[in-house]
PDB file of C-alpha atoms in Angstrom:
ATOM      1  CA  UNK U   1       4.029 -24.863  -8.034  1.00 81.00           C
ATOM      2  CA  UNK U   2       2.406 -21.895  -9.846  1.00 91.00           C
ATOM      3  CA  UNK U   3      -1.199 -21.607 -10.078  1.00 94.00           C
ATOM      4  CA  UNK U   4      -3.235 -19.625 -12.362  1.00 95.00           C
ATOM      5  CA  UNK U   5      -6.468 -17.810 -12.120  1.00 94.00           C
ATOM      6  CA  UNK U   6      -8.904 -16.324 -14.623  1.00 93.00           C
ATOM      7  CA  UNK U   7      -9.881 -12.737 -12.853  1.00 94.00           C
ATOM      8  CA  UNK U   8     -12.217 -10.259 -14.740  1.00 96.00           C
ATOM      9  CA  UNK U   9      -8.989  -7.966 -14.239  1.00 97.00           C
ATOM     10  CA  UNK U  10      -6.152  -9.981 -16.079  1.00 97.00           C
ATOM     11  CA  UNK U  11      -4.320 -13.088 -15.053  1.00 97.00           C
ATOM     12  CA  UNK U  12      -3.478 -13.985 -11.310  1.00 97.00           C
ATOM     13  CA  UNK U  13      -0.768 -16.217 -10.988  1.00 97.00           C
ATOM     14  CA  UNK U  14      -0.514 -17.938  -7.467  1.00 97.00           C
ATOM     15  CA  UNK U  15       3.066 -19.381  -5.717  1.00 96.00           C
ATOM     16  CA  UNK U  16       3.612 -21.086  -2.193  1.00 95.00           C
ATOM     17  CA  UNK U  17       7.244 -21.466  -1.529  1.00 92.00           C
ATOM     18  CA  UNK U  18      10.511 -20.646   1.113  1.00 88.00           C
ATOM     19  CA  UNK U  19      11.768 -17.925  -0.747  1.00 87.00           C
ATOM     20  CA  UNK U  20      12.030 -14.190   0.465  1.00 89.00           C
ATOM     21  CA  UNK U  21       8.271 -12.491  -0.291  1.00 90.00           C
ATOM     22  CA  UNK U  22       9.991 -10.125  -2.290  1.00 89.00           C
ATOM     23  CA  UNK U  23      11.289 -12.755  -4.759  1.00 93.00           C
ATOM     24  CA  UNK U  24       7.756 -14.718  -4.085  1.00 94.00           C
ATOM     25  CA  UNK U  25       5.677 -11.909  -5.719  1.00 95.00           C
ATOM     26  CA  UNK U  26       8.478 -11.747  -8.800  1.00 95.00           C
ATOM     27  CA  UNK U  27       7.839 -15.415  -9.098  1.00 96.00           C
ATOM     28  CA  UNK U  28       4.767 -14.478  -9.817  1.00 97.00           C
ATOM     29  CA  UNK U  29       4.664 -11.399 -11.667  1.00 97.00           C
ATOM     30  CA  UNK U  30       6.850 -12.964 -14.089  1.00 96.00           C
ATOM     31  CA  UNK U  31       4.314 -16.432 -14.273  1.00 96.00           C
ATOM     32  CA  UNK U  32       1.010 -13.925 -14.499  1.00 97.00           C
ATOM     33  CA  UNK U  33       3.008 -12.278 -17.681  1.00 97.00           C
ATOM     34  CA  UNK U  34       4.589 -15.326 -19.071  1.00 96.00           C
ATOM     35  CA  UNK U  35       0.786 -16.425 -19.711  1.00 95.00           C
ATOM     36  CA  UNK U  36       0.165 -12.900 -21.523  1.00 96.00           C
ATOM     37  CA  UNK U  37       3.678 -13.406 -23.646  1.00 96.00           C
ATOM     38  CA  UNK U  38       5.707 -11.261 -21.834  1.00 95.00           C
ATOM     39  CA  UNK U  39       9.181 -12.492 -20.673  1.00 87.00           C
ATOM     40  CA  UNK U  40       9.901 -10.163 -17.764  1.00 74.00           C
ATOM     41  CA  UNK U  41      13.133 -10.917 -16.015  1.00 83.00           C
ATOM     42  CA  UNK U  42      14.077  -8.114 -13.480  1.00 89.00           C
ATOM     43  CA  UNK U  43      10.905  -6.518 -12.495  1.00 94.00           C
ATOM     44  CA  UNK U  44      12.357  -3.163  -9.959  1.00 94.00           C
ATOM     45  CA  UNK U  45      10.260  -1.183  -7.632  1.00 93.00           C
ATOM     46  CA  UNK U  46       9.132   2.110  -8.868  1.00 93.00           C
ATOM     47  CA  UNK U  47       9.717   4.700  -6.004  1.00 93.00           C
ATOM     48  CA  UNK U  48       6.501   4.084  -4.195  1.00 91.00           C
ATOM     49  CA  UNK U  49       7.426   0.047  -4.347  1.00 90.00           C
ATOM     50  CA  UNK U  50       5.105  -0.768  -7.167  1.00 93.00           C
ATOM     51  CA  UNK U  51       6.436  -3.334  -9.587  1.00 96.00           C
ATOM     52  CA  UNK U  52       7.726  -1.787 -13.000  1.00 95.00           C
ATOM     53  CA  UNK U  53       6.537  -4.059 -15.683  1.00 95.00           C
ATOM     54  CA  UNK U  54       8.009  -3.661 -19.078  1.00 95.00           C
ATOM     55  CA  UNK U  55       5.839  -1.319 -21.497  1.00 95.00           C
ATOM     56  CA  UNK U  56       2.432  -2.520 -22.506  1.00 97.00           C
ATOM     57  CA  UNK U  57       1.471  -4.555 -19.744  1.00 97.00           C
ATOM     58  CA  UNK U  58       0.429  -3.555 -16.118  1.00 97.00           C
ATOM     59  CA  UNK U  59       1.026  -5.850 -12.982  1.00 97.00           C
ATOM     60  CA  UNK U  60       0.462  -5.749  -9.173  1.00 98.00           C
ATOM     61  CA  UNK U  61       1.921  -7.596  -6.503  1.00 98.00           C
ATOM     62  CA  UNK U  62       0.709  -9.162  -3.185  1.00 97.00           C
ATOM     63  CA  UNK U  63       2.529 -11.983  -0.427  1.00 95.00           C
ATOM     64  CA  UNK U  64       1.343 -12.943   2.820  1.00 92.00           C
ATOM     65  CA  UNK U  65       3.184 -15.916   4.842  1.00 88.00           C
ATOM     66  CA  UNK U  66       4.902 -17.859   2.195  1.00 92.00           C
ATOM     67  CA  UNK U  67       2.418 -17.245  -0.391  1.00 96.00           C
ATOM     68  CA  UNK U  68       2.100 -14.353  -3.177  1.00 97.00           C
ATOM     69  CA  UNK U  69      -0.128 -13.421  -5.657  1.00 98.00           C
ATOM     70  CA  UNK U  70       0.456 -11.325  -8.876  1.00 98.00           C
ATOM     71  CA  UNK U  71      -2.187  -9.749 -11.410  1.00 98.00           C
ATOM     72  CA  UNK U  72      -1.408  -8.865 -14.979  1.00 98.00           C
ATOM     73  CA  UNK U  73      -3.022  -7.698 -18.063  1.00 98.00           C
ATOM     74  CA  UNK U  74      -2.120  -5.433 -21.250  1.00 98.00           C
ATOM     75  CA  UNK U  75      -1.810  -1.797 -21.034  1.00 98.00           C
ATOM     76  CA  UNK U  76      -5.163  -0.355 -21.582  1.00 98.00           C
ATOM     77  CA  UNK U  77      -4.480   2.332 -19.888  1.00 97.00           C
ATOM     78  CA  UNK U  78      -6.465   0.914 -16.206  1.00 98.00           C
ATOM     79  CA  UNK U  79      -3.969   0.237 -13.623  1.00 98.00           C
ATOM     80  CA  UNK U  80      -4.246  -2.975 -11.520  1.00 98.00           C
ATOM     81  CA  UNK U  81      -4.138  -3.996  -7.662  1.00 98.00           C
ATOM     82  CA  UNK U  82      -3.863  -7.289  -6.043  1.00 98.00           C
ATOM     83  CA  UNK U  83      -4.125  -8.292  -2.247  1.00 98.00           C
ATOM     84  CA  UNK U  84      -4.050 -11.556  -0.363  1.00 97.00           C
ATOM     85  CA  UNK U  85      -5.033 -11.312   3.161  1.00 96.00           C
ATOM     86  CA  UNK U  86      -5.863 -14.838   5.564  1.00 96.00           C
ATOM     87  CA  UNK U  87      -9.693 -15.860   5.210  1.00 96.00           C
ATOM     88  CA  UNK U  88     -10.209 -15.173   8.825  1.00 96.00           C
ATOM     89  CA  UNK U  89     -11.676 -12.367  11.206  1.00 95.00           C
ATOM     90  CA  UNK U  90      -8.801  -9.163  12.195  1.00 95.00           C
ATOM     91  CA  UNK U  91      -6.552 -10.194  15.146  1.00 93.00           C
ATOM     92  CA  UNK U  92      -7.254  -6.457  16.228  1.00 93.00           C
ATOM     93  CA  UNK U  93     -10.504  -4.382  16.027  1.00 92.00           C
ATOM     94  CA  UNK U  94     -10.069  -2.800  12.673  1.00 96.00           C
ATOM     95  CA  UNK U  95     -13.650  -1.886  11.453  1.00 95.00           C
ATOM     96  CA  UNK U  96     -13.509   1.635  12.652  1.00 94.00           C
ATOM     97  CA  UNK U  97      -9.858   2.487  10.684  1.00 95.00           C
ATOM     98  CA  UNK U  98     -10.741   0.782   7.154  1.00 97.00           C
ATOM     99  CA  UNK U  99     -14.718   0.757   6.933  1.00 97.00           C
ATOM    100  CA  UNK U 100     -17.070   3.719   6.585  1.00 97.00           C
ATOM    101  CA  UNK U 101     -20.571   3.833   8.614  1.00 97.00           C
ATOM    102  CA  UNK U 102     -21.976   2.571   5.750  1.00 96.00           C
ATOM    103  CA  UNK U 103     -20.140  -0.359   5.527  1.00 97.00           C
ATOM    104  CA  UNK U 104     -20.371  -1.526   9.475  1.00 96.00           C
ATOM    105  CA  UNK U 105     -23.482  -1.313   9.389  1.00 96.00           C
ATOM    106  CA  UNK U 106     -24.452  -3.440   6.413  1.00 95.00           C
ATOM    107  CA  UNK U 107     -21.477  -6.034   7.545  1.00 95.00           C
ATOM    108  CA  UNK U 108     -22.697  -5.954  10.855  1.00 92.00           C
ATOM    109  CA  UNK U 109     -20.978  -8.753  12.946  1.00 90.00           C
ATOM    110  CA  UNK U 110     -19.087 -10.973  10.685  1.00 94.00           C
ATOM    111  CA  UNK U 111     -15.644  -9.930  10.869  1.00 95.00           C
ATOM    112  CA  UNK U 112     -14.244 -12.218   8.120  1.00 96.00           C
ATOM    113  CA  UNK U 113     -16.386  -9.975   5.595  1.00 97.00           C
ATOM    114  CA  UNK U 114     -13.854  -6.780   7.560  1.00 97.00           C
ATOM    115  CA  UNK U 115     -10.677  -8.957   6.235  1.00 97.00           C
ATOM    116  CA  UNK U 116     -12.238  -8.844   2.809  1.00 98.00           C
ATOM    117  CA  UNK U 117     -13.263  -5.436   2.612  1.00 98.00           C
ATOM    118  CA  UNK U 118     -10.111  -4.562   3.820  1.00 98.00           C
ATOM    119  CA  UNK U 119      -8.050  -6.904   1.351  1.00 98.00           C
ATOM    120  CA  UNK U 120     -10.372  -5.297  -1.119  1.00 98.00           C
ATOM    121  CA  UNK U 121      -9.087  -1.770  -0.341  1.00 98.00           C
ATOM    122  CA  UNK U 122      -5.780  -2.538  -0.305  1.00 98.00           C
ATOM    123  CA  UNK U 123      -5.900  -3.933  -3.949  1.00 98.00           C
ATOM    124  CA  UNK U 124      -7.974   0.013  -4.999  1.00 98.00           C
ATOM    125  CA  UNK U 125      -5.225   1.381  -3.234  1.00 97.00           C
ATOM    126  CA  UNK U 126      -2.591  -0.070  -5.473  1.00 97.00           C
ATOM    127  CA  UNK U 127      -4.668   0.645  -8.494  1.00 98.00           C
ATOM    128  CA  UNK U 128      -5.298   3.790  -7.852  1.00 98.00           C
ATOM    129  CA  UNK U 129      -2.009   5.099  -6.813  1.00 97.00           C
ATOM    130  CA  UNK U 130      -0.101   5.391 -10.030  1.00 96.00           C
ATOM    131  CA  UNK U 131      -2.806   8.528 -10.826  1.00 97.00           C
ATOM    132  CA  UNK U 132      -3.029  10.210  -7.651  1.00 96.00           C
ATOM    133  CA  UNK U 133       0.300   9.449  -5.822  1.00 94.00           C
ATOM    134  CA  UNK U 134      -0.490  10.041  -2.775  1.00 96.00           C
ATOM    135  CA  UNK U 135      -1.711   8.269   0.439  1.00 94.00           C
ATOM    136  CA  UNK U 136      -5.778   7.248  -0.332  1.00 95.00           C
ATOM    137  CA  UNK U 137      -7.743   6.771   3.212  1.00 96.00           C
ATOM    138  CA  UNK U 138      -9.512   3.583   3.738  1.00 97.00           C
ATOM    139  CA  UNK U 139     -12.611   6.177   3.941  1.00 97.00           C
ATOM    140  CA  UNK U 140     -12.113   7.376   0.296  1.00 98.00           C
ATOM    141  CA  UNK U 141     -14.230   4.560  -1.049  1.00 98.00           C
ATOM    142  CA  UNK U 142     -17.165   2.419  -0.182  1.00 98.00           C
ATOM    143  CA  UNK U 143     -17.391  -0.948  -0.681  1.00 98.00           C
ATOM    144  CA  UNK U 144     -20.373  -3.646  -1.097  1.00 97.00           C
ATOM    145  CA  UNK U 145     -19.811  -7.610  -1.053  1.00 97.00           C
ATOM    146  CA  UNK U 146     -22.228  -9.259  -3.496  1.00 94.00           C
ATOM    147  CA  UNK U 147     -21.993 -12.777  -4.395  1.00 91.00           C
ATOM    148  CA  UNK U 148     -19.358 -14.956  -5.890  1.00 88.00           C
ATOM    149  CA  UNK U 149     -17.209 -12.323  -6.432  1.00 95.00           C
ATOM    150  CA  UNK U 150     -19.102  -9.852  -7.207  1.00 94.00           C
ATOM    151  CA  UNK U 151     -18.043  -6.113  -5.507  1.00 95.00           C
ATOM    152  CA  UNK U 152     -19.552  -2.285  -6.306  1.00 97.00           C
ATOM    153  CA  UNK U 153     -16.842   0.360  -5.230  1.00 98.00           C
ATOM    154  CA  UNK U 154     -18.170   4.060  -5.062  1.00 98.00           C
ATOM    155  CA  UNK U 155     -15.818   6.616  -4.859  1.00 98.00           C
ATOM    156  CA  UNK U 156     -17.189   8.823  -1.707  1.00 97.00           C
ATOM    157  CA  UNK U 157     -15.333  12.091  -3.626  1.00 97.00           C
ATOM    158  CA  UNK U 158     -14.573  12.228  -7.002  1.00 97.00           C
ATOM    159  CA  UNK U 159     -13.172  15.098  -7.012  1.00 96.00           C
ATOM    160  CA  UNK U 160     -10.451  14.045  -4.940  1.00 95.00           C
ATOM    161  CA  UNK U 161      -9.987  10.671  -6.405  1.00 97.00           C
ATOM    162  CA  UNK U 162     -10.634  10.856 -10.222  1.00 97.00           C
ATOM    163  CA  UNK U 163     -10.951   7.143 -10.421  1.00 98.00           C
ATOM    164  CA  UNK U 164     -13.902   4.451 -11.575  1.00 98.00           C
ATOM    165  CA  UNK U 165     -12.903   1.274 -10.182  1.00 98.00           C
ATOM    166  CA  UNK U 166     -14.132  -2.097 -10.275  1.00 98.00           C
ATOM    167  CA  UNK U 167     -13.230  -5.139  -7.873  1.00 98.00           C
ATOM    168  CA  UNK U 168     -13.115  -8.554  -7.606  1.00 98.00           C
ATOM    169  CA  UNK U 169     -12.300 -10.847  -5.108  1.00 98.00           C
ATOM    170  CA  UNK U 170     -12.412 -14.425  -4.276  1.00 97.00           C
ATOM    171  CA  UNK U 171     -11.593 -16.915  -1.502  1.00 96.00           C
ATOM    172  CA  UNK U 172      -8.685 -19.640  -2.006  1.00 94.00           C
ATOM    173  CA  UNK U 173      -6.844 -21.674   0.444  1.00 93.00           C
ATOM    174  CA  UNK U 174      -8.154 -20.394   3.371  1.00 95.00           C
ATOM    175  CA  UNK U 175      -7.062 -16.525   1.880  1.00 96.00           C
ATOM    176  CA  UNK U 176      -8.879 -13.833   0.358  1.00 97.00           C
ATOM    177  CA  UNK U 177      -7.432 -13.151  -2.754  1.00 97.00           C
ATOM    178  CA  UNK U 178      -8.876  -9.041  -4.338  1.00 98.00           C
ATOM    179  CA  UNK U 179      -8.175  -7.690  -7.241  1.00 98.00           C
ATOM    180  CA  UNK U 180      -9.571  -3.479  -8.782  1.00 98.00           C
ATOM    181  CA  UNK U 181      -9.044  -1.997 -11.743  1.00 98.00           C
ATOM    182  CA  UNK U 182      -9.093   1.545 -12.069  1.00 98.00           C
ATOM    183  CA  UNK U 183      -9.526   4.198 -14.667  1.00 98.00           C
ATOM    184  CA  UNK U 184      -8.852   7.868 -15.095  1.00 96.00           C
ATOM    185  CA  UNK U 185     -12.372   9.527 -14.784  1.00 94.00           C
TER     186      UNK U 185
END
């Protein structure tokens, strides 16, 4: 079973199945741009592992135990990230590695909110990688939950990531499900 979901970023196409997550998050990719027009059959890896789409769309890719999650929109010239992470607090202490100051202190105790921010990051990672190529440190951006979805990103240096992004994220099925969308600045 596919599902779909409206994101403020493109289309997110959902799957829950036995196959490898590889061929999970194709499933998907090819559902998310099937509902755009698109009919992508062999979507490679680029050589950082990003899906390569066919020209004039852009698509990211996300699978965590049996499930995956795709994004993808027309070529506007943003790039797109997607992660899925389980709705629950870290198995390990992570707030140090992926949250600034900032961020521990406004999220305080409630770990499930580090899973977010961190599924969060992960999806600006994969947005932002196709224009700086390079590794980008959990530390490189801030992030603030609002409600329902709502998210404000700030880039902590511009000048080293050239980026506005914008996030979303949501919770379904007992995951967190993030997507960004990031621009050249």
């Amino acid at each position: 079973m596919i599902e779909r979901i409206d994101s403020p970023h493109g289309i997110i196409a959902i799957v829950v199945g036995d196959h490898t997550p590889h061929e999970l998050g194709r499933v998907a990719l090819r559902a998310a741009l099937a509902e755009l027009g698109c009919t992508a059959i062999d979507i490679p890896r680029d050589d950082r592992g990003a899906p390569v789409v066919p020209a004039g769309f852009v698509g990211s890719i996300s699978h965590k135990h049996g499930r995956a999650a795709a994004l993808a929109a027309r070529d506007d010239g943003a790039r797109l990230g997607i992660d899925l992470e389980r709705a629950v607090a870290p198995g390990q202490p992570i707030e140090r590695r992926v949250l600034t100051e900032r961020e521990r202190e406004r999220l305080g105790a409630d770990r499930r909110a580090v899973a977010l921010c961190f599924a969060i990051k992960e999806a600006i990672y994969k947005a932002v990688d196709p224009f700086v190529r390079r590794f980008v440190g959990f530390a490189e951006v801030e992030v603030e939950l609002g409600e329902r979805g709502a998210c404000t990103v700030r880039v902590v240096d511009p000048a080293r990531l050239p980026v506005a992004i914008a996030a979303w994220w949501c919770e379904r099925d007992g995951h967190w499900l993030a997507t960004a969308r990031a621009t050249a600045t």
